Tab-separated table of C-alpha atoms in Angstrom:
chain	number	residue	atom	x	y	z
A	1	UNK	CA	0.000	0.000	0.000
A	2	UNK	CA	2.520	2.337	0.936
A	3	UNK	CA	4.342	1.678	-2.804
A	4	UNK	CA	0.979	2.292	-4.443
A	5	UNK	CA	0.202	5.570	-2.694
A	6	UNK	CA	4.104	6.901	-2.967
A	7	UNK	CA	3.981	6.040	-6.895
A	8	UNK	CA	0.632	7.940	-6.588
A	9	UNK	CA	1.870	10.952	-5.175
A	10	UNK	CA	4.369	11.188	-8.005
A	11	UNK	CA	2.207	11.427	-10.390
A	12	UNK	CA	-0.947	13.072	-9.081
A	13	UNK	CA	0.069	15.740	-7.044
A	14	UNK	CA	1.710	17.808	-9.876
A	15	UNK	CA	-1.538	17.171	-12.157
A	16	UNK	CA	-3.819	18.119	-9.072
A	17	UNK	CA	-1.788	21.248	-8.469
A	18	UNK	CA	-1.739	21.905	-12.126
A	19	UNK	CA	-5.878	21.573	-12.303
A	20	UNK	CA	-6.550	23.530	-9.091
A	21	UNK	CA	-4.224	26.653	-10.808
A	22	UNK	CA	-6.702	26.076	-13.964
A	23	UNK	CA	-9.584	25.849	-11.794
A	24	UNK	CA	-11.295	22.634	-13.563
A	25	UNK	CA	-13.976	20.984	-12.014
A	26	UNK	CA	-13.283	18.174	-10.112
A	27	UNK	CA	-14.840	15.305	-12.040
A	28	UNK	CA	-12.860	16.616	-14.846
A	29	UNK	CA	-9.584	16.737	-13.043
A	30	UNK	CA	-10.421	13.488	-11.860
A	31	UNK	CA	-10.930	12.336	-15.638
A	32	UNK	CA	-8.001	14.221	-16.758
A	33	UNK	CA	-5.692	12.975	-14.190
A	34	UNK	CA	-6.478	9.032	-14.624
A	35	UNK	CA	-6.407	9.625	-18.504
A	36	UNK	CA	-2.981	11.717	-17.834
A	37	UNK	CA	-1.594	8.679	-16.013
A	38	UNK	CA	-2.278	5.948	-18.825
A	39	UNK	CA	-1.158	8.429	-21.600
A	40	UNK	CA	2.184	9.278	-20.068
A	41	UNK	CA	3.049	6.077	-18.714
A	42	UNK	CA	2.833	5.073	-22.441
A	43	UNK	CA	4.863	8.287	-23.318
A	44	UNK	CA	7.444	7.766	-20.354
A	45	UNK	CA	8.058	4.154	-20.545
A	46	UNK	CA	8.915	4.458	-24.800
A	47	UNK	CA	10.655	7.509	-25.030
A	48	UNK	CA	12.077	6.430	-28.775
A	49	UNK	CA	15.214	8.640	-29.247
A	50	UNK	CA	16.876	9.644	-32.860
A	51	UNK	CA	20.068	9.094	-31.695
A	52	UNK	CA	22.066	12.553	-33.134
A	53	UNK	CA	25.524	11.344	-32.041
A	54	UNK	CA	28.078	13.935	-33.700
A	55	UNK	CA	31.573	13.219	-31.627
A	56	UNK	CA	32.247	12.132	-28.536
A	57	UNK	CA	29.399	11.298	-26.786
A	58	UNK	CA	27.988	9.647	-29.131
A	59	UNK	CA	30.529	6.750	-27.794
A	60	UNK	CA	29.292	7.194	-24.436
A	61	UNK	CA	25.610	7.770	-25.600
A	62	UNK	CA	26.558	3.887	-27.734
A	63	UNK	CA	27.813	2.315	-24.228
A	64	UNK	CA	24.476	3.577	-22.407
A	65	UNK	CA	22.432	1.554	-24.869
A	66	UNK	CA	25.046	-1.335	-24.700
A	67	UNK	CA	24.854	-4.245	-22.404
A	68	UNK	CA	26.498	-2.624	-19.283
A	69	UNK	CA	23.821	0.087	-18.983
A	70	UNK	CA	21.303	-1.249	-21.283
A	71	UNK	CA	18.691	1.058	-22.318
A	72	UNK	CA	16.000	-1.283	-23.686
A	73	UNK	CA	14.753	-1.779	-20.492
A	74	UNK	CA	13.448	1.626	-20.002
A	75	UNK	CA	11.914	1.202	-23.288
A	76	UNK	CA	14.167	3.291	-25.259
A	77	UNK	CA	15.182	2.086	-28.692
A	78	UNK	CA	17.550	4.378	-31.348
A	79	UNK	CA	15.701	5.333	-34.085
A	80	UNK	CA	17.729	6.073	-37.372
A	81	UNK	CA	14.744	8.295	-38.719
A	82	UNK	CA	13.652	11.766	-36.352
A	83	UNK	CA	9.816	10.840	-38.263
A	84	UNK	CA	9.637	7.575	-35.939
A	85	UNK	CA	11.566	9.392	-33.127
A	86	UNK	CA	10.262	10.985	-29.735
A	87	UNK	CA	13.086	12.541	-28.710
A	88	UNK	CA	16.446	13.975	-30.038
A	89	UNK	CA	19.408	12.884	-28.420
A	90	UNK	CA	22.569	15.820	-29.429
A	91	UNK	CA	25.214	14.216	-28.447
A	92	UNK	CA	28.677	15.797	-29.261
A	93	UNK	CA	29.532	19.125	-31.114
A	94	UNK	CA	27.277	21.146	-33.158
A	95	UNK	CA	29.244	23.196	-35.919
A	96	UNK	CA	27.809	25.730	-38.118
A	97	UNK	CA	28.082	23.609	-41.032
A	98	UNK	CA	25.931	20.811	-38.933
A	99	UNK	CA	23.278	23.490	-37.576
A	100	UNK	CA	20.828	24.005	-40.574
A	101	UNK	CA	20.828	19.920	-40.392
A	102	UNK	CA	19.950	19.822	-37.047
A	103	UNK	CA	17.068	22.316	-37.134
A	104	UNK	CA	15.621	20.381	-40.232
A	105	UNK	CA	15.778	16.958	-38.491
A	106	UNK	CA	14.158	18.590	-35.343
A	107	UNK	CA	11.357	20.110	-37.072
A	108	UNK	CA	10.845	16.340	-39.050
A	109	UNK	CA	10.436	15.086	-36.083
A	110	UNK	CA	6.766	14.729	-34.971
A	111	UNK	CA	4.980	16.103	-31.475
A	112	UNK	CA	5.467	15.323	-28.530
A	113	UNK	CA	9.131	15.279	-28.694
A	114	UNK	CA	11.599	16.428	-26.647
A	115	UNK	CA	15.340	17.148	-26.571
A	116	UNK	CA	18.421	15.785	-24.656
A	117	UNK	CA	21.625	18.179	-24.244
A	118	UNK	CA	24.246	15.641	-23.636
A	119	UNK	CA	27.748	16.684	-23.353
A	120	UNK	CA	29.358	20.065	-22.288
A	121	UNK	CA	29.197	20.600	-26.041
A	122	UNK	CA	25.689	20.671	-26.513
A	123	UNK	CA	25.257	22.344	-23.585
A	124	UNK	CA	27.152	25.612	-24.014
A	125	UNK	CA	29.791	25.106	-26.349
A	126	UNK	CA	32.010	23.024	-24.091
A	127	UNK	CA	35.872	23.230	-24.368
A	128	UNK	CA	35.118	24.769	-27.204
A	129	UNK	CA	33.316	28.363	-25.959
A	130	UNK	CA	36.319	30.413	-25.845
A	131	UNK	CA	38.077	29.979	-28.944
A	132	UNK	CA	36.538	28.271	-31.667
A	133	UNK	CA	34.783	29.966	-34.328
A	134	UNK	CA	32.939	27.700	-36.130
A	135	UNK	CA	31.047	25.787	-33.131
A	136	UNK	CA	27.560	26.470	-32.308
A	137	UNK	CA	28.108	27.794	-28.241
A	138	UNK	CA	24.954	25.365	-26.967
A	139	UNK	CA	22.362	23.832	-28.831
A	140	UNK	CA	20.098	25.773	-27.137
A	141	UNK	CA	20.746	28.826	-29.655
A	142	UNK	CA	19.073	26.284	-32.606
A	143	UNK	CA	16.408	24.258	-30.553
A	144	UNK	CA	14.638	24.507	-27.225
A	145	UNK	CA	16.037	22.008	-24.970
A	146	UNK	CA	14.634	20.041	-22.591
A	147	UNK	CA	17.633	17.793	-20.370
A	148	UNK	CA	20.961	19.277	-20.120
A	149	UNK	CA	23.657	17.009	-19.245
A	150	UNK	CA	26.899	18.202	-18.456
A	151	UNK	CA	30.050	15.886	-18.493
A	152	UNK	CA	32.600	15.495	-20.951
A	153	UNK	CA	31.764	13.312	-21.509
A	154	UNK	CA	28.863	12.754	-19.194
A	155	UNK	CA	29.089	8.766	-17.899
A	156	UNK	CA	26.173	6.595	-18.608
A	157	UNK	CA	25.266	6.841	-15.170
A	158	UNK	CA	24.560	10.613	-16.434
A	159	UNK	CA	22.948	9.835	-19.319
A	160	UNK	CA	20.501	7.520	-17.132
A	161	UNK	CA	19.849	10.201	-14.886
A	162	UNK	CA	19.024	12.561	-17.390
A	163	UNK	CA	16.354	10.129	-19.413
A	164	UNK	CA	14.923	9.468	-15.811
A	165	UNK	CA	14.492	13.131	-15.638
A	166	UNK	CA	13.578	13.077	-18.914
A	167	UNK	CA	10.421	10.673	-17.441
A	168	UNK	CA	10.036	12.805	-14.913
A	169	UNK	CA	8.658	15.940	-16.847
A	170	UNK	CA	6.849	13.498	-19.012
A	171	UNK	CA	5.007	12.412	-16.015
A	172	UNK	CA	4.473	15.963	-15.222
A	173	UNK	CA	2.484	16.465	-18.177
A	174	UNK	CA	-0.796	16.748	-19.146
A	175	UNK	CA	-3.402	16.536	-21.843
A	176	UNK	CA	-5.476	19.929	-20.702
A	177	UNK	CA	-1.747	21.960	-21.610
A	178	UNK	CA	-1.161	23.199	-25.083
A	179	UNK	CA	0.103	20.122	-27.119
A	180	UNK	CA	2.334	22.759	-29.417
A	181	UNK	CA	5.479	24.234	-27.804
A	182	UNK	CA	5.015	28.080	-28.227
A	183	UNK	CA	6.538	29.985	-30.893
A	184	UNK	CA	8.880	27.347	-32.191
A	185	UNK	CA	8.476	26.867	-36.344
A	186	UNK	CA	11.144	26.970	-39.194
A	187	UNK	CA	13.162	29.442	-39.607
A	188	UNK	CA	13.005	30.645	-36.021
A	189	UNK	CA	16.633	30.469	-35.570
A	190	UNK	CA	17.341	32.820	-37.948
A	191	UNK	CA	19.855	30.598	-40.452
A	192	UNK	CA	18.437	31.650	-44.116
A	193	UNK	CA	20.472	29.385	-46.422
A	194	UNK	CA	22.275	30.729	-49.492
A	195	UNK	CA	19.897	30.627	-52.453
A	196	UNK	CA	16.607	30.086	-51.266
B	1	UNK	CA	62.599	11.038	-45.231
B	2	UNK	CA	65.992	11.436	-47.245
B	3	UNK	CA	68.563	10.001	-45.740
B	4	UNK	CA	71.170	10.362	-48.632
B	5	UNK	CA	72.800	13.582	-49.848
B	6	UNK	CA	70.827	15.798	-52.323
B	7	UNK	CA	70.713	13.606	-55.974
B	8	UNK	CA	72.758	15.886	-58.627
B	9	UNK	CA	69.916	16.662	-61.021
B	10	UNK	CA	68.357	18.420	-57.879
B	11	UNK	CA	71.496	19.698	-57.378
B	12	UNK	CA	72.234	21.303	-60.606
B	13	UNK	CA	69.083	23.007	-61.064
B	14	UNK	CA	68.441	24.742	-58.044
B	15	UNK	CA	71.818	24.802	-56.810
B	16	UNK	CA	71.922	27.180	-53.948
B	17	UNK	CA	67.900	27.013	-53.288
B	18	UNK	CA	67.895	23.723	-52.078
B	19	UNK	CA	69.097	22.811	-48.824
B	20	UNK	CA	68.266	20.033	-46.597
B	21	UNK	CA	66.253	20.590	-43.360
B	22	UNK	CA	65.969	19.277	-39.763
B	23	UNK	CA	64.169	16.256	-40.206
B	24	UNK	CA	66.006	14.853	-43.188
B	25	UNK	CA	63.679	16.247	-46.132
B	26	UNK	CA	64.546	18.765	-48.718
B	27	UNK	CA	63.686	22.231	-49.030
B	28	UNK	CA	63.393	24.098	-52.319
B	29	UNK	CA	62.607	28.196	-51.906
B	30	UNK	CA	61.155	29.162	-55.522
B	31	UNK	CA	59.541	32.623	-56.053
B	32	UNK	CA	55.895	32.533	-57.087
B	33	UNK	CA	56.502	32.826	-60.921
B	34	UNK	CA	58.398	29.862	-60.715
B	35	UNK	CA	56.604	27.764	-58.539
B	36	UNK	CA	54.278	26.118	-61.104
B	37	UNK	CA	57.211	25.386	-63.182
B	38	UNK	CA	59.068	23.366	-60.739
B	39	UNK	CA	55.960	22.005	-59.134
B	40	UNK	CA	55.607	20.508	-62.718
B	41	UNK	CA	59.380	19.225	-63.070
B	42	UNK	CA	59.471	17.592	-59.989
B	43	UNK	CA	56.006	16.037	-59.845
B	44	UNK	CA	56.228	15.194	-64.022
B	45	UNK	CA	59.264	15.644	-65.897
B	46	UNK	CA	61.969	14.529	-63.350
B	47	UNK	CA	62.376	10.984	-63.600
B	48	UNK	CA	61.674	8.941	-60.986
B	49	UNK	CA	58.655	11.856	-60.161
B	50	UNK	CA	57.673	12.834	-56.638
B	51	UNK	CA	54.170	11.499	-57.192
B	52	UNK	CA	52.858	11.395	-54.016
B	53	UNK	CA	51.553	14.925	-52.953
B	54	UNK	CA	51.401	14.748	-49.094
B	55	UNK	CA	50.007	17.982	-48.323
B	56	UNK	CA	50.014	21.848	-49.342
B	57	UNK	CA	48.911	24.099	-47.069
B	58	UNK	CA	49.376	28.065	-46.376
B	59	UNK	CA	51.006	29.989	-43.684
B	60	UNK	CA	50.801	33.184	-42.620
B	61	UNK	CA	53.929	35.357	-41.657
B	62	UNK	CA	51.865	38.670	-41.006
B	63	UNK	CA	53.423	40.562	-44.142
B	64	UNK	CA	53.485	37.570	-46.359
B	65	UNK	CA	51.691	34.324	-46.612
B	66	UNK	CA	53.973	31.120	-47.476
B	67	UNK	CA	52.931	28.208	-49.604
B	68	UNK	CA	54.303	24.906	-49.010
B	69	UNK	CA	54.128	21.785	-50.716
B	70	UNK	CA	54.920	18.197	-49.552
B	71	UNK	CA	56.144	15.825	-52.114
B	72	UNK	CA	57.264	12.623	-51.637
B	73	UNK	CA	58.660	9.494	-53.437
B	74	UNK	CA	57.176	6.881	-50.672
B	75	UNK	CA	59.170	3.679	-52.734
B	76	UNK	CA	62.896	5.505	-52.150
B	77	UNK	CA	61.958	7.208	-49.033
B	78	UNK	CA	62.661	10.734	-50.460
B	79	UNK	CA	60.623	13.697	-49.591
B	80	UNK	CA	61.295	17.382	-50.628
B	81	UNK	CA	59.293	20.662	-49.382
B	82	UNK	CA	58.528	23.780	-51.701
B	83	UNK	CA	58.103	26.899	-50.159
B	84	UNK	CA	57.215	29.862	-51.878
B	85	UNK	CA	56.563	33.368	-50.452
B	86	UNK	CA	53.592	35.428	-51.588
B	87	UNK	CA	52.001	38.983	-51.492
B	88	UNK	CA	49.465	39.505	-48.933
B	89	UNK	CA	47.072	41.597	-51.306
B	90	UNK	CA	46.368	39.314	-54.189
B	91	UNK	CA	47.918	35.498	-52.840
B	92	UNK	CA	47.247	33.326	-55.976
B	93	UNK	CA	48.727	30.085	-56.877
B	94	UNK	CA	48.024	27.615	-60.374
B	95	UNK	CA	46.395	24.819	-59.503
B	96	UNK	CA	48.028	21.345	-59.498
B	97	UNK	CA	45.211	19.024	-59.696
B	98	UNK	CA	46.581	18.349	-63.011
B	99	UNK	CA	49.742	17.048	-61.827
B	100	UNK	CA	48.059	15.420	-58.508
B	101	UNK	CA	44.628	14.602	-58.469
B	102	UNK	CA	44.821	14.744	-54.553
B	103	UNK	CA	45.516	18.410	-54.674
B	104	UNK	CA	41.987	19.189	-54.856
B	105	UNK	CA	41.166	19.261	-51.406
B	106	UNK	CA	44.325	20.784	-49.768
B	107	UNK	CA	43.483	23.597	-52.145
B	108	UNK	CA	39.794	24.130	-51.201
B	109	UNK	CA	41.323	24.674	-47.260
B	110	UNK	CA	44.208	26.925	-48.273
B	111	UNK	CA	41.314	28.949	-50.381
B	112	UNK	CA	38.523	29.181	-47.543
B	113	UNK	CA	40.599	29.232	-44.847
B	114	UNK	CA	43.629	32.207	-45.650
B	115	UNK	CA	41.900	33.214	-49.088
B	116	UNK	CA	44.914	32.315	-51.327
B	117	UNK	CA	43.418	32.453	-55.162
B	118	UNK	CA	43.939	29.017	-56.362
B	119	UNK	CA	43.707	29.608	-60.599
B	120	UNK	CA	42.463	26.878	-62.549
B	121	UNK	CA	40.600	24.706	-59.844
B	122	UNK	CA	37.883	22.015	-61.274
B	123	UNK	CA	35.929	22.430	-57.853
B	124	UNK	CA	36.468	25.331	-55.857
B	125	UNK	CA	33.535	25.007	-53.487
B	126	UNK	CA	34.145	25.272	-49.440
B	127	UNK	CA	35.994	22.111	-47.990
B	128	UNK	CA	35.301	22.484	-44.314
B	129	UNK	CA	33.417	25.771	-43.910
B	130	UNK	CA	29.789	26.503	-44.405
B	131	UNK	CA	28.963	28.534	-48.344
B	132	UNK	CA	28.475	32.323	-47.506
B	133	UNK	CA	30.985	32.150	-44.687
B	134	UNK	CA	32.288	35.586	-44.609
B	135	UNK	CA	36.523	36.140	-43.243
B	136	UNK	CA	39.278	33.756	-43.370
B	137	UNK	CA	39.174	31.939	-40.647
B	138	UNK	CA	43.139	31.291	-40.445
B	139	UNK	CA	44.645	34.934	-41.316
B	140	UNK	CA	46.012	36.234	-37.995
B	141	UNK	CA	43.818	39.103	-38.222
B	142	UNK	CA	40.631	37.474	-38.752
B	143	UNK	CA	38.021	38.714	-36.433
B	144	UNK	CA	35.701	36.564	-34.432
B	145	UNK	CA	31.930	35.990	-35.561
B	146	UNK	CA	30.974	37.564	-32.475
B	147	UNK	CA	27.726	38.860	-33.974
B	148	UNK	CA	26.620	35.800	-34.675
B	149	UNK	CA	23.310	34.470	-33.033
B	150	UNK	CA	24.937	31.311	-32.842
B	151	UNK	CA	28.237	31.268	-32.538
B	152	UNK	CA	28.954	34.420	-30.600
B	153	UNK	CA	30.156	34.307	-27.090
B	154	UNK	CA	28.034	36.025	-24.474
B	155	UNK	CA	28.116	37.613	-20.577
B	156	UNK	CA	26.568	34.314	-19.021
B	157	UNK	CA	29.177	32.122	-19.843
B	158	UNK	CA	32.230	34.652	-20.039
B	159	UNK	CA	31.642	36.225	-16.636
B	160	UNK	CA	29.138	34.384	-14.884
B	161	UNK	CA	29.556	35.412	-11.565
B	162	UNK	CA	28.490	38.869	-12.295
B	163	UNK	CA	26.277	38.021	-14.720
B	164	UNK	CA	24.321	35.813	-11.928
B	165	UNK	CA	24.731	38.722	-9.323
B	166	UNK	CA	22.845	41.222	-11.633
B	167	UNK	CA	20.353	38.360	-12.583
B	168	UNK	CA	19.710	36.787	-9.622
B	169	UNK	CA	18.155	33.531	-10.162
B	170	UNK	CA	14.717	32.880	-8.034
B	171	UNK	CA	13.757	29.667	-6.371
């Protein structure tokens, strides 16, 4: 009993709060809450990530999902395509010449979706901040980002903390918010190709 | 790397501008007129060629920019280097694709990176840089895309101690 009501409280207490702020009645926060639960446990426990490995981490992202650390059994798979994809993994350094690529795969991929930082490189530049002029400082400037995950490279360990975080907000989520992310669409990042 | 003195038809026709460096490989100064010439007599004519290009790449002296170019003969061990000193207003070399295919892309850097005219080349897009990128990114005096909305450097991460004591983050 005391498991039941603790997983409970992680869940419901955020949605409740949520509801109350909205002021829904209560048989609909009631509906929306259970239907909350099924819908992001689904979400949650298959969080299918387009694995965008660019250097470094990418190894370390590659170990997570290797037998040591194993990342099937959260449900996560590596999709090659960001149209199957849930979530976007960045792992490793983001050049100029890479950014326009990145922005196109994240807007291919479909909603919900969400994005991983991993790697002090697509956090904020990394090692790279100071000096180098041809590395985008974050991946933050491109695409909104969800999980940052500092390391360099971040263990698994890190990784696994930051998907479980990752689970976390899903949890958090609900149907009643805007299913859209405000104000992101193409183009927002202000990169206008030559020609077009 | 040569280990044996400089071979006479070397010898004879640079005489004094060939000398042999540190490491054991030969060094040949030409002006810039010249340079296609003997890039062609040493990679072509001279029998046996130099017919492995290693690399060519650019330097800058802050007056001048250099061009070098590593040639090698990988079955006899021998390996020369030709230097050649050019303007810093108009740098422009003659392609040697014709003479090495592999010269393509060591061109393409020296072009985007210190802007060094390379005349004649089948291909001269970017190698490594993005098209439209603006400066040359390995002159000492290029200047930092610092109004970039990507790839500029900002107060947050340069000083963040007082950029967190003006912006005080709330719990």
């Amino acid at each position: 009993m005391d498991l039941i009501k603790s997983l409970k409280s992680l869940t419901e207490e955020p949605l409740r709060r949520a509801a109350r702020e909205r002021k829904d009645s209560p048989l609909a926060v009631r509906f929306i809450s259970i239907v909350d639960k099924v819908v992001n446990t689904g979400k949650a426990c298959s969080v299918w990530p387009v694995q965008f490995g660019l250097a470094c981490c990418a190894i370390e992202m590659i170990a997570t999902a290797a037998a040591r650390y194993d990342l099937d059994r959260f449900g996560i798979i590596m999709r090659p395509s960001p149209r199957q994809s849930d979530c976007m993994i960045v792992a490793g350094t983001v050049t100029a010449k890479m950014a326009p690529v990145l922005e196109r795969l994240y807007h291919q991929m479909p909603e919900p979706k969400w994005v991983i930082a991993l790697g002090n490189c697509a956090v904020s530049g990394g090692r790279f901040y100071q000096d180098a002029y041809s590395v985008v400082k974050g991946v933050d400037r491109i695409i909104p980002v969800d999980i940052y995950i500092p390391g360099c490279p971040p263990r698994p360990e890190s990784l696994l903390d930051g998907l479980l975080k990752l689970h976390d907000k899903i949890r958090g989520e609900s149907i009643a918010d805007d299913p859209v992310r405000e104000g992101i669409r193409p183009g927002m990042s202000g990169y206008e190709p030559a020609g077009e | 790397m040569s280990d044996d003195a400089i071979p006479t038809d070397l010898a004879e026709r640079f005489a004094d501008g060939i000398t042999t460096a540190a490491d054991g490989a030969w060094e040949i100064a030409v002006s810039a007129e010249q340079l296609r010439e003997t890039l062609a007599f040493l990679g072509a004519d001279r029998q046996p060629a130099f017919d492995y290009l290693v690399d060519i790449f650019a330097v800058d002296y802050g007056e001048q920019f250099e061009v070098v170019y590593h040639l090698s003969r990988p079955r006899t061990h021998e390996m020369v280097r030709v230097c050649s000193r050019l303007s810093r207003q108009k740098p422009s070399v003659q392609t040697v694709t014709d003479i090495w295919a592999g010269a393509s892309w060591p061109e393409r850097e020296m072009m985007e990176m210190y802007g060094v005219a390379v005349e004649g080349h089948p291909d001269p897009r970017n190698l490594l840089l993005p098209e439209g990128w603006k400066g040359y990114p390995l002159r000492k005096d290029y200047e930092y895309p610092d109004d970039h909305p990507w790839l500029s450097r900002d107060e947050l991460h340069d000083k963040p101690g007082e950029y967190l004591k003006q912006h005080p983050v709330e719990e």
